[in-house]
Amino acid sequence: MLPGPRPSRETNVTVSQVASKRERPFREIQKPYQKPRASNFSKKQPQTDSRRRAQCAVRRVRRLHVGGARTALFNWLFAKSQGGELVLRVEDTDVARSTKESEAAILEGLKWCGISWDEGPDVGGEHGPYRQSERIKAGIYEKQLEKLMAEGHAYRCFLTPEELDEMRAEAERNEQAFVVQSPWANASEEEVQAMIDEGKPYVYRFRVPFDREIVVDDLVLGEVIWNSDDLGGDFVIVRQNGMPMYNFGVVTDDASMGITHVLRAQEHLMNTPRQILMYEALGLKVPTFGHMPLILAPDRTKLSKRHGAVSVGEYQKRGYLPSGLVNYLAQLGWNDGTKQEIYTIEELLEAFKMERMSKVAAIFDTDKFKWVNGHHVRRLSDEEALEQIGERLKDQGLVKEVSGDFVKKASQLLRDRISTLEDAVEELTAMLEFDLEGMMAKEVAKPYIEDGSLNETARLLLKAKEQGDFDDIGKDPQVMKKIAKQISEARGGVKKKALLVPLRLCLTSSAQGPDMSVFFEMLQEVDDNVLCKCVSLDERLDMLKEKFVDQPVPC
């Protein structure tokens, strides 16, 4: 690999001087200046590219975070709404944590969300390979590093961790910002070769120019300006073993894959000026950048495991639908300017525009997410409900097979009552078990026990049974209405809550629930396919007799 000619640079630091005084006072690295906008939404940067190419870079570690899924979704929406292409790239250089299994799980999670790509490790393409580990073997990064070295934009640095720590400590003692100005930036070829011959470890650093203004017209944030002196000095781009660091790897990959638009979270904003410097040093076209708002927890801290589920896989296991997840993620930092909240993927593609992206961090509200998902559950067709809800009931051991009239009716009944597929199991179990003792202990039952209406309703139901009024229940939807009317008249014409709550408590052990005619129609279909505990109507009425007649409840 070429060491490159000795570049000229205005600095007094020599190899013998590990640390130097700084002129600027100690402070955190400055945040970039943002030109004020008239509104919270940025203007769209005009483009001249005939073909948009966005990228989705996934780290092959552990699981697909909802933040990563949202980034992939926005890149997919942008590319497809513009008639462009999406390229999927796998960052698998973290050898300790990177596994084939985690890569497969992440790609499967993206596909489950309905996100597809035109090029990637599993579908191929003209710009492969698409795994960084394979690109290292192909020498892709080495060629770009050689170019930087040959033109004086990069150099070998032999600073040890201890020397860097001392430089950092001295900067703090002098109340100065820690800026890496390596003494090896201007070392001679002889000095460098001597260290190599001694077997001294080294890294490759990018030479950051002094006092350089860097400007980007961000699709979301608008014009953002940095000064190169605020970037922390010369930064590492490649380790001695040839492993590229993040910024160098991203620039090399995006350029070689023809990426025209880089859309990512705002946490990557400070990487942008470093990447722009490398694009220019390599003589490459700088892509258009767009930095999307962060996703925060309700307490406005970084969304993490302590706030609950954070991965796509976890929400999939909890019974969220892909359409519900995509709908909710799309609204974390974006809206179409209307009051619409429920979207199909087709509607999102039609409405998506980058200029409607917000600059402000989005709050991940699990209650709102569940509400959105509930709308998508209720949009399921009868066939989809049978497949989705029926499979969940089977997986949880409530039924043997996803077939038969019971499963069909149960799926349709539950569809209108649940927000997630996980809710279906709890909801159906509560309906079928009939926990009379538990109902009596509930606060909702207390006033009806005290005023005697629960006892009276139970006796009237038993009378209706003796008269044969329940004989056609489950077959004739009018039966339950007739019984309710009889009880209302017997109780002096009570209506609504005073009538229906004690009636539901007596027949379902719950104050709320589905239409009782539909419920008993489902109950009549219980057969050998049902594995969970199921209390029939006759058994429920017998339990009422034992509780309210044989052992009357005192008012």
XYZ file of C-alpha atoms in Angstrom, residues 53-61 71-72 75 85-93 102-104 106-107 116-125 127-135 249-250 252-254 256-257 259:
53
model
C -31.193 5.570 -5.395
C -31.631 5.333 -1.636
C -29.974 2.860 0.673
C -30.922 0.824 3.704
C -27.850 -0.134 5.726
C -28.505 -2.715 8.442
C -26.100 -3.800 11.152
C -25.952 -7.560 11.433
C -26.331 -7.631 15.199
C -35.413 4.524 8.578
C -35.774 1.650 6.112
C -36.029 5.251 2.402
C -34.490 2.104 -6.330
C -33.618 0.900 -2.835
C -30.298 -0.800 -2.115
C -29.874 -2.931 1.007
C -26.391 -3.179 2.492
C -25.262 -5.268 5.468
C -22.710 -3.870 7.917
C -21.201 -7.041 9.364
C -17.731 -5.952 10.442
C -29.188 -12.090 13.084
C -28.859 -10.990 9.454
C -31.574 -13.428 8.389
C -33.356 -8.554 10.295
C -34.040 -9.138 6.602
C -38.507 -4.786 -0.454
C -35.243 -3.814 -2.136
C -33.940 -3.821 -5.686
C -30.372 -4.790 -4.798
C -28.966 -6.589 -1.785
C -27.123 -9.663 -0.503
C -30.110 -11.942 -1.100
C -31.205 -10.601 -4.508
C -27.873 -9.558 -6.009
C -27.324 -6.571 -8.278
C -23.040 -2.995 -7.352
C -22.206 -5.944 -5.099
C -21.011 -7.436 -2.970
C -23.495 -6.060 -0.433
C -21.871 -7.236 2.804
C -19.012 -5.114 4.122
C -16.981 -8.189 5.046
C -17.122 -9.337 1.422
C -16.292 -5.838 0.186
C -17.027 2.660 4.911
C -20.271 4.564 4.340
C -17.004 4.255 -0.070
C -20.122 2.086 -0.175
C -22.602 4.836 -1.039
C -19.630 2.814 -5.390
C -23.306 1.839 -5.248
C -26.525 6.228 -3.900
